[in-house]
């Protein structure tokens, strides 16, 4: 079993079936995404294509929140991919979430960070690839799925304590009705907070024999994927998570990697890279991806890629692309409009 590459994402077999189940035609989604219609029969797509599909789905539904709620409740358990199936048949909700966080590492493009503290458990969603942040509907469906997993596994209508999203999500009341709690948008992170006591609830779907079959294969796939990552890949991933959290330096990244800053610099030098170079590259790639989202103001993009003031961002962007962020955005939109869908 080979792990997919960083830019090769597997589409779950039940995805297109689930779209039909809620009245969304897959061919219409492909057309809206400006992708070849054959994409609905392809097992793998690139990250850019994957995001385009999700954005097109949101546009077809007409409201981000509505699309999230409809799809989260429509997906059939039998259509889960192996990694997700292993979570559904876990011992309890905590075991399921920990498995999800672990195996999500080999299923780009998101990463999960779980923290238990006091009476609550927070699950933060982060992008694995800084240059391609996901569309709001994908962020929302991922957090909704985590709660849906607990509901289906325990057989109880669990509710969250709170939900936070970075971007606007459409009909917030629809989301609050689904999650059973307050939903805040334009927050500084994408985060689902659960009642910690719910994590101890056993899963009625627990299947020890099936887990004994699935777990070794999934662990091998995860090991293969992690062994393919270079130190530069790991540094860029950490940088993508930290850009909006204030000043970041090599000591901060080295600490997260469990090594000294001198060791990290030596490892990067061996790969022909430097920390400064990777920081600039991460900011550049992430800026292009954020600017492709017309809902984000340029001053917001500047903040998201780690610049305290807009002028510094403008100077940096000119050095990267030779034009202003606004002109680059217009040129990209004109290019997209010129594409002809087959």
C-alpha positions as a Markdown table, in Angstrom:
| # | Residue | x | y | z |
|---|---|---|---|---|
| 1 | Unk | 0.0 | 0.0 | 0.0 |
| 2 | Unk | 1.6 | 3.3 | -1.1 |
| 3 | Unk | 0.9 | 6.6 | 0.4 |
| 4 | Unk | -0.3 | 9.3 | -1.9 |
| 5 | Unk | 2.1 | 12.1 | -2.7 |
| 6 | Unk | 1.6 | 15.5 | -1.2 |
| 7 | Unk | -0.3 | 16.7 | -4.3 |
| 8 | Unk | -2.2 | 13.6 | -5.0 |
| 9 | Unk | -5.5 | 13.4 | -3.0 |
| 10 | Unk | -7.8 | 10.4 | -3.0 |
| 11 | Unk | -11.5 | 11.2 | -3.4 |
| 12 | Unk | -13.6 | 8.9 | -1.2 |
| 13 | Unk | -15.7 | 6.5 | -3.3 |
| 14 | Unk | -18.9 | 7.7 | -1.6 |
| 15 | Unk | -18.3 | 11.4 | -2.2 |
| 16 | Unk | -20.0 | 11.7 | -5.6 |
| 17 | Unk | -22.8 | 9.3 | -4.5 |
| 18 | Unk | -23.4 | 11.5 | -1.4 |
| 19 | Unk | -23.7 | 14.6 | -3.6 |
| 20 | Unk | -26.4 | 12.9 | -5.7 |
| 21 | Unk | -28.2 | 11.9 | -2.4 |
| 22 | Unk | -28.6 | 15.6 | -1.5 |
| 23 | Unk | -29.7 | 16.6 | -5.0 |
| 24 | Unk | -26.4 | 17.9 | -6.3 |
| 25 | Unk | -25.4 | 16.6 | -9.7 |
| 26 | Unk | -21.6 | 15.6 | -9.9 |
| 27 | Unk | -21.4 | 16.7 | -13.5 |
| 28 | Unk | -22.6 | 20.2 | -12.5 |
| 29 | Unk | -20.0 | 20.4 | -9.8 |
| 30 | Unk | -17.2 | 19.4 | -12.3 |
| 31 | Unk | -18.4 | 22.1 | -14.7 |
| 32 | Unk | -18.6 | 24.7 | -12.0 |
| 33 | Unk | -15.1 | 23.8 | -10.9 |
| 34 | Unk | -13.9 | 24.1 | -14.6 |
| 35 | Unk | -12.5 | 20.6 | -14.6 |
| 36 | Unk | -12.8 | 17.8 | -17.2 |
| 37 | Unk | -16.1 | 15.9 | -16.6 |
| 38 | Unk | -14.0 | 12.7 | -16.3 |
| 39 | Unk | -12.8 | 13.9 | -12.9 |
| 40 | Unk | -15.8 | 12.2 | -11.3 |
| 41 | Unk | -14.3 | 8.9 | -12.3 |
| 42 | Unk | -10.8 | 9.6 | -11.2 |
| 43 | Unk | -9.6 | 8.1 | -7.9 |
| 44 | Unk | -7.0 | 10.8 | -7.3 |
| 45 | Unk | -6.9 | 14.6 | -8.0 |
| 46 | Unk | -4.4 | 17.4 | -7.2 |
| 47 | Unk | -4.8 | 19.6 | -4.2 |
| 48 | Unk | -5.9 | 22.5 | -6.5 |
| 49 | Unk | -8.5 | 20.3 | -8.2 |
| 50 | Unk | -9.7 | 19.0 | -4.8 |
| 51 | Unk | -10.3 | 22.5 | -3.5 |
| 52 | Unk | -12.0 | 23.5 | -6.8 |
| 53 | Unk | -14.4 | 20.6 | -6.4 |
| 54 | Unk | -15.3 | 21.6 | -2.8 |
| 55 | Unk | -15.7 | 25.3 | -3.8 |
| 56 | Unk | -17.9 | 24.3 | -6.7 |
| 57 | Unk | -20.1 | 22.2 | -4.5 |
| 58 | Unk | -20.6 | 25.1 | -2.1 |
| 59 | Unk | -21.6 | 27.3 | -5.1 |
| 60 | Unk | -24.0 | 24.7 | -6.4 |
| 61 | Unk | -25.7 | 24.5 | -3.0 |
| 62 | Unk | -25.8 | 28.3 | -2.7 |
| 63 | Unk | -24.8 | 28.5 | 1.0 |
| 64 | Unk | -21.7 | 27.2 | 2.7 |
| 65 | Unk | -23.5 | 26.3 | 6.0 |
| 66 | Unk | -26.3 | 24.5 | 4.2 |
| 67 | Unk | -23.9 | 22.5 | 2.2 |
| 68 | Unk | -22.0 | 21.5 | 5.3 |
| 69 | Unk | -25.1 | 20.3 | 7.2 |
| 70 | Unk | -26.6 | 18.5 | 4.3 |
| 71 | Unk | -23.5 | 16.5 | 3.4 |
| 72 | Unk | -22.4 | 15.8 | 7.0 |
| 73 | Unk | -25.7 | 14.0 | 7.7 |
| 74 | Unk | -26.0 | 12.3 | 4.3 |
| 75 | Unk | -22.7 | 10.5 | 4.1 |
| 76 | Unk | -23.2 | 6.7 | 4.6 |
| 77 | Unk | -20.8 | 4.9 | 6.9 |
| 78 | Unk | -20.4 | 2.0 | 4.5 |
| 79 | Unk | -18.8 | 4.5 | 2.0 |
| 80 | Unk | -16.0 | 5.5 | 4.5 |
| 81 | Unk | -12.4 | 5.0 | 3.3 |
| 82 | Unk | -10.3 | 2.6 | 5.4 |
| 83 | Unk | -8.7 | 5.4 | 7.6 |
| 84 | Unk | -12.2 | 6.8 | 8.5 |
| 85 | Unk | -13.6 | 3.3 | 8.9 |
| 86 | Unk | -11.0 | 2.6 | 11.5 |
| 87 | Unk | -12.2 | 5.6 | 13.5 |
| 88 | Unk | -15.9 | 4.6 | 13.3 |
| 89 | Unk | -15.1 | 1.1 | 14.7 |
| 90 | Unk | -12.9 | 2.5 | 17.5 |
| 91 | Unk | -13.3 | 1.6 | 21.2 |
| 92 | Unk | -14.7 | 5.0 | 22.3 |
| 93 | Unk | -15.0 | 8.6 | 21.1 |
| 94 | Unk | -11.5 | 9.5 | 22.4 |
| 95 | Unk | -9.9 | 6.5 | 20.6 |
| 96 | Unk | -11.8 | 7.5 | 17.4 |
| 97 | Unk | -10.6 | 11.1 | 17.5 |
| 98 | Unk | -7.0 | 10.1 | 18.3 |
| 99 | Unk | -7.1 | 7.7 | 15.3 |
| 100 | Unk | -8.5 | 10.4 | 13.1 |
| 101 | Unk | -5.8 | 12.9 | 14.1 |
| 102 | Unk | -3.1 | 10.3 | 13.5 |
| 103 | Unk | -4.3 | 9.0 | 10.1 |
| 104 | Unk | -5.3 | 12.4 | 8.8 |
| 105 | Unk | -1.5 | 13.0 | 8.4 |
| 106 | Unk | -1.6 | 10.7 | 5.4 |
| 107 | Unk | -4.8 | 12.2 | 4.0 |
| 108 | Unk | -4.0 | 15.7 | 2.8 |
| 109 | Unk | -4.8 | 18.5 | 3.0 |
| 110 | Unk | -5.7 | 19.1 | 6.6 |
| 111 | Unk | -4.1 | 18.3 | 10.0 |
| 112 | Unk | -5.8 | 17.9 | 13.4 |
| 113 | Unk | -4.4 | 19.0 | 16.7 |
| 114 | Unk | -6.3 | 17.7 | 19.8 |
| 115 | Unk | -5.9 | 19.1 | 23.3 |
| 116 | Unk | -7.8 | 18.0 | 26.4 |
| 117 | Unk | -7.9 | 20.5 | 29.3 |
| 118 | Unk | -10.3 | 20.8 | 32.2 |
| 119 | Unk | -13.9 | 20.0 | 31.1 |
| 120 | Unk | -13.3 | 20.4 | 27.4 |
| 121 | Unk | -11.5 | 19.0 | 24.4 |
| 122 | Unk | -10.5 | 21.3 | 21.6 |
| 123 | Unk | -9.7 | 20.1 | 18.0 |
| 124 | Unk | -8.0 | 22.6 | 15.8 |
| 125 | Unk | -7.9 | 22.2 | 12.1 |
| 126 | Unk | -4.7 | 23.3 | 10.2 |
| 127 | Unk | -3.7 | 23.1 | 6.6 |
| 128 | Unk | -0.8 | 20.8 | 5.8 |
| 129 | Unk | 0.2 | 22.7 | 2.8 |
| 130 | Unk | 0.7 | 26.4 | 3.3 |
| 131 | Unk | 0.4 | 27.3 | -0.3 |
| 132 | Unk | -3.1 | 25.9 | -0.6 |
| 133 | Unk | -5.5 | 26.7 | 2.2 |
| 134 | Unk | -8.8 | 25.0 | 1.9 |
| 135 | Unk | -12.2 | 26.6 | 1.0 |
| 136 | Unk | -14.6 | 27.3 | 3.9 |
| 137 | Unk | -17.0 | 24.5 | 3.0 |
| 138 | Unk | -14.2 | 21.9 | 3.3 |
| 139 | Unk | -13.1 | 23.3 | 6.7 |
| 140 | Unk | -16.7 | 23.2 | 7.9 |
| 141 | Unk | -17.5 | 19.7 | 6.7 |
| 142 | Unk | -14.3 | 18.4 | 8.4 |
| 143 | Unk | -15.3 | 19.8 | 11.8 |
| 144 | Unk | -18.9 | 18.6 | 11.3 |
| 145 | Unk | -17.7 | 15.1 | 10.4 |
| 146 | Unk | -15.8 | 14.9 | 13.7 |
| 147 | Unk | -19.0 | 15.6 | 15.6 |
| 148 | Unk | -21.0 | 13.3 | 13.3 |
| 149 | Unk | -18.4 | 10.6 | 14.0 |
| 150 | Unk | -19.2 | 10.8 | 17.7 |
| 151 | Unk | -22.9 | 10.8 | 17.2 |
| 152 | Unk | -22.9 | 7.8 | 15.0 |
| 153 | Unk | -20.3 | 5.9 | 17.0 |
| 154 | Unk | -22.0 | 6.4 | 20.4 |
| 155 | Unk | -25.6 | 6.4 | 19.1 |
| 156 | Unk | -26.2 | 9.7 | 21.0 |
| 157 | Unk | -27.0 | 13.2 | 19.7 |
| 158 | Unk | -23.9 | 14.8 | 21.1 |
| 159 | Unk | -23.4 | 18.5 | 20.9 |
| 160 | Unk | -20.3 | 20.7 | 20.9 |
| 161 | Unk | -19.4 | 23.4 | 23.4 |
| 162 | Unk | -18.3 | 25.9 | 20.7 |
| 163 | Unk | -17.2 | 26.1 | 17.1 |
| 164 | Unk | -14.9 | 28.7 | 15.5 |
| 165 | Unk | -14.1 | 29.4 | 11.9 |
| 166 | Unk | -11.7 | 31.9 | 10.3 |
| 167 | Unk | -13.9 | 32.8 | 7.4 |
| 168 | Unk | -17.6 | 33.6 | 7.0 |
| 169 | Unk | -19.6 | 30.4 | 6.7 |
| 170 | Unk | -23.0 | 31.6 | 5.4 |
| 171 | Unk | -26.1 | 30.8 | 7.5 |
| 172 | Unk | -24.6 | 30.6 | 10.9 |
| 173 | Unk | -27.9 | 29.7 | 12.5 |
| 174 | Unk | -28.0 | 26.5 | 10.4 |
| 175 | Unk | -24.6 | 25.6 | 11.7 |
| 176 | Unk | -25.6 | 26.4 | 15.3 |
| 177 | Unk | -28.6 | 24.1 | 14.9 |
| 178 | Unk | -26.4 | 21.3 | 13.7 |
| 179 | Unk | -23.6 | 21.7 | 16.2 |
| 180 | Unk | -25.9 | 22.5 | 19.1 |
| 181 | Unk | -23.8 | 25.5 | 20.3 |
| 182 | Unk | -22.7 | 29.0 | 19.4 |
| 183 | Unk | -20.7 | 29.2 | 16.2 |
| 184 | Unk | -18.3 | 32.1 | 15.8 |
| 185 | Unk | -16.8 | 33.3 | 12.4 |
| 186 | Unk | -13.9 | 35.5 | 11.6 |
| 187 | Unk | -12.0 | 33.9 | 14.5 |
| 188 | Unk | -8.2 | 33.4 | 14.6 |
| 189 | Unk | -8.5 | 29.6 | 14.0 |
| 190 | Unk | -10.7 | 26.8 | 12.9 |
| 191 | Unk | -11.6 | 24.9 | 16.0 |
| 192 | Unk | -14.3 | 22.5 | 17.4 |
| 193 | Unk | -14.6 | 22.3 | 21.2 |
| 194 | Unk | -16.3 | 19.3 | 22.7 |
| 195 | Unk | -17.4 | 18.2 | 26.2 |
| 196 | Unk | -14.5 | 16.2 | 27.5 |
| 197 | Unk | -16.8 | 13.7 | 29.3 |
| 198 | Unk | -18.2 | 12.7 | 25.9 |
| 199 | Unk | -14.8 | 11.3 | 24.9 |
| 200 | Unk | -15.3 | 8.5 | 27.4 |
| 201 | Unk | -18.5 | 7.3 | 25.8 |
| 202 | Unk | -18.1 | 3.8 | 24.2 |
| 203 | Unk | -18.8 | 3.2 | 20.5 |
| 204 | Unk | -21.7 | 0.9 | 19.8 |
| 205 | Unk | -19.9 | 0.3 | 16.5 |
| 206 | Unk | -16.7 | -1.0 | 18.1 |
| 207 | Unk | -15.2 | -3.9 | 16.1 |
| 208 | Unk | -12.0 | -5.2 | 17.6 |
| 209 | Unk | -11.4 | -7.8 | 14.8 |
| 210 | Unk | -11.8 | -5.3 | 12.0 |
| 211 | Unk | -9.4 | -2.9 | 13.8 |
| 212 | Unk | -6.8 | -5.7 | 14.0 |
| 213 | Unk | -7.0 | -6.0 | 10.2 |
| 214 | Unk | -7.0 | -2.3 | 9.4 |
| 215 | Unk | -4.5 | -0.8 | 11.9 |
| 216 | Unk | -1.3 | -2.6 | 10.7 |
| 217 | Unk | -2.0 | -1.6 | 7.1 |
| 218 | Unk | -2.7 | 2.0 | 8.0 |
| 219 | Unk | 0.4 | 2.3 | 10.2 |
| 220 | Unk | 2.6 | 1.0 | 7.4 |
| 221 | Unk | 1.1 | 3.6 | 5.0 |
| 222 | Unk | 1.7 | 6.4 | 7.6 |
| 223 | Unk | 5.3 | 5.3 | 8.1 |
| 224 | Unk | 5.9 | 5.3 | 4.4 |
| 225 | Unk | 4.5 | 8.8 | 4.0 |
| 226 | Unk | 6.4 | 10.3 | 6.9 |
| 227 | Unk | 9.7 | 8.8 | 5.6 |
| 228 | Unk | 9.2 | 10.7 | 2.3 |
| 229 | Unk | 9.1 | 14.1 | 4.0 |
| 230 | Unk | 12.3 | 16.2 | 3.9 |
| 231 | Unk | 13.3 | 18.5 | 6.7 |
| 232 | Unk | 12.4 | 21.4 | 4.4 |
| 233 | Unk | 8.9 | 20.0 | 4.0 |
| 234 | Unk | 8.5 | 19.7 | 7.8 |
| 235 | Unk | 9.7 | 23.2 | 8.4 |
| 236 | Unk | 7.4 | 24.7 | 5.8 |
| 237 | Unk | 4.4 | 22.8 | 7.4 |
| 238 | Unk | 5.2 | 24.2 | 10.8 |
| 239 | Unk | 5.7 | 27.7 | 9.3 |
| 240 | Unk | 2.3 | 27.5 | 7.7 |
| 241 | Unk | 0.7 | 26.9 | 11.1 |
| 242 | Unk | 2.5 | 29.7 | 12.9 |
| 243 | Unk | 2.5 | 32.7 | 10.5 |
| 244 | Unk | -0.5 | 34.4 | 12.1 |
| 245 | Unk | 0.7 | 33.8 | 15.6 |
| 246 | Unk | 3.3 | 36.6 | 15.8 |
| 247 | Unk | 7.0 | 36.6 | 15.1 |
| 248 | Unk | 8.4 | 33.2 | 14.3 |
| 249 | Unk | 12.1 | 32.3 | 14.3 |
| 250 | Unk | 14.2 | 29.2 | 13.7 |
| 251 | Unk | 14.3 | 28.5 | 17.5 |
| 252 | Unk | 10.5 | 28.2 | 17.6 |
| 253 | Unk | 10.5 | 25.8 | 14.7 |
| 254 | Unk | 13.4 | 23.8 | 16.0 |
| 255 | Unk | 11.6 | 23.4 | 19.3 |
| 256 | Unk | 8.5 | 22.0 | 17.6 |
| 257 | Unk | 10.7 | 19.5 | 15.8 |
| 258 | Unk | 12.5 | 18.5 | 19.0 |
| 259 | Unk | 16.0 | 19.6 | 18.1 |
| 260 | Unk | 18.3 | 22.5 | 18.5 |
| 261 | Unk | 18.3 | 25.4 | 16.1 |
| 262 | Unk | 21.9 | 24.6 | 15.1 |
| 263 | Unk | 21.0 | 21.0 | 14.3 |
| 264 | Unk | 18.0 | 22.2 | 12.3 |
| 265 | Unk | 20.1 | 24.7 | 10.3 |
| 266 | Unk | 22.7 | 22.0 | 9.6 |
| 267 | Unk | 19.9 | 19.6 | 8.3 |
| 268 | Unk | 18.5 | 22.4 | 6.1 |
| 269 | Unk | 22.0 | 23.2 | 4.8 |
| 270 | Unk | 22.5 | 19.6 | 3.8 |
| 271 | Unk | 19.3 | 19.9 | 1.7 |
| 272 | Unk | 20.5 | 23.1 | 0.1 |
| 273 | Unk | 18.0 | 25.2 | 1.9 |
| 274 | Unk | 17.9 | 27.8 | 4.7 |
| 275 | Unk | 15.3 | 28.9 | 7.2 |
| 276 | Unk | 15.1 | 32.4 | 5.8 |
| 277 | Unk | 14.5 | 31.0 | 2.3 |
| 278 | Unk | 11.8 | 28.6 | 3.5 |
| 279 | Unk | 10.0 | 31.4 | 5.4 |
| 280 | Unk | 10.0 | 33.6 | 2.3 |
| 281 | Unk | 8.8 | 30.7 | 0.1 |
| 282 | Unk | 6.0 | 29.8 | 2.5 |
| 283 | Unk | 4.8 | 33.4 | 2.7 |
| 284 | Unk | 4.9 | 33.7 | -1.1 |
| 285 | Unk | 3.0 | 30.5 | -1.8 |
| 286 | Unk | 0.5 | 31.2 | 0.9 |
| 287 | Unk | -0.1 | 34.7 | -0.3 |
| 288 | Unk | -0.9 | 33.5 | -3.8 |
| 289 | Unk | -3.4 | 31.0 | -2.5 |
| 290 | Unk | -5.1 | 33.5 | -0.2 |
| 291 | Unk | -5.3 | 36.2 | -3.0 |
| 292 | Unk | -7.1 | 33.6 | -5.2 |
| 293 | Unk | -10.0 | 33.9 | -2.7 |
| 294 | Unk | -11.9 | 37.1 | -3.6 |
| 295 | Unk | -13.7 | 37.2 | -0.3 |
| 296 | Unk | -10.4 | 38.1 | 1.5 |
| 297 | Unk | -9.3 | 41.7 | 1.6 |
| 298 | Unk | -5.6 | 42.3 | 0.9 |
| 299 | Unk | -5.0 | 43.6 | 4.4 |
| 300 | Unk | -6.4 | 40.3 | 5.7 |
| 301 | Unk | -4.0 | 38.4 | 3.4 |
| 302 | Unk | -1.1 | 40.4 | 4.7 |
| 303 | Unk | -2.0 | 39.4 | 8.3 |
| 304 | Unk | -2.5 | 35.7 | 7.4 |
| 305 | Unk | 1.0 | 35.4 | 5.9 |
| 306 | Unk | 2.7 | 37.1 | 8.9 |
| 307 | Unk | 3.1 | 40.8 | 8.0 |
| 308 | Unk | 2.2 | 43.3 | 10.7 |
| 309 | Unk | 1.5 | 46.1 | 8.2 |
| 310 | Unk | 0.2 | 46.2 | 4.7 |
| 311 | Unk | 3.0 | 48.2 | 3.2 |
| 312 | Unk | 5.6 | 45.5 | 4.1 |
| 313 | Unk | 3.4 | 42.9 | 2.4 |
| 314 | Unk | 3.2 | 45.1 | -0.7 |
| 315 | Unk | 6.9 | 45.5 | -0.9 |
| 316 | Unk | 7.5 | 41.8 | -0.5 |
| 317 | Unk | 4.9 | 40.8 | -3.0 |
| 318 | Unk | 6.3 | 43.2 | -5.6 |
| 319 | Unk | 9.7 | 41.4 | -5.1 |
| 320 | Unk | 8.0 | 38.1 | -5.7 |
| 321 | Unk | 5.7 | 38.8 | -8.6 |
| 322 | Unk | 6.8 | 42.1 | -10.0 |
| 323 | Unk | 3.3 | 43.7 | -9.4 |
| 324 | Unk | 0.9 | 44.7 | -6.7 |
| 325 | Unk | -1.3 | 42.1 | -5.0 |
| 326 | Unk | -4.4 | 43.8 | -6.4 |
| 327 | Unk | -3.1 | 43.7 | -10.0 |
| 328 | Unk | -2.1 | 40.1 | -9.6 |
| 329 | Unk | -5.5 | 39.2 | -8.4 |
| 330 | Unk | -7.2 | 40.9 | -11.3 |
| 331 | Unk | -4.9 | 39.2 | -13.8 |
| 332 | Unk | -5.7 | 35.8 | -12.3 |
| 333 | Unk | -9.4 | 36.4 | -12.4 |
| 334 | Unk | -9.2 | 37.4 | -16.0 |
| 335 | Unk | -7.3 | 34.2 | -16.8 |
| 336 | Unk | -9.8 | 32.0 | -15.0 |
| 337 | Unk | -12.6 | 33.7 | -16.9 |
| 338 | Unk | -10.9 | 33.0 | -20.2 |
| 339 | Unk | -10.9 | 29.3 | -19.6 |
| 340 | Unk | -13.3 | 27.3 | -21.6 |
| 341 | Unk | -14.9 | 24.3 | -20.0 |
| 342 | Unk | -15.2 | 21.2 | -22.1 |
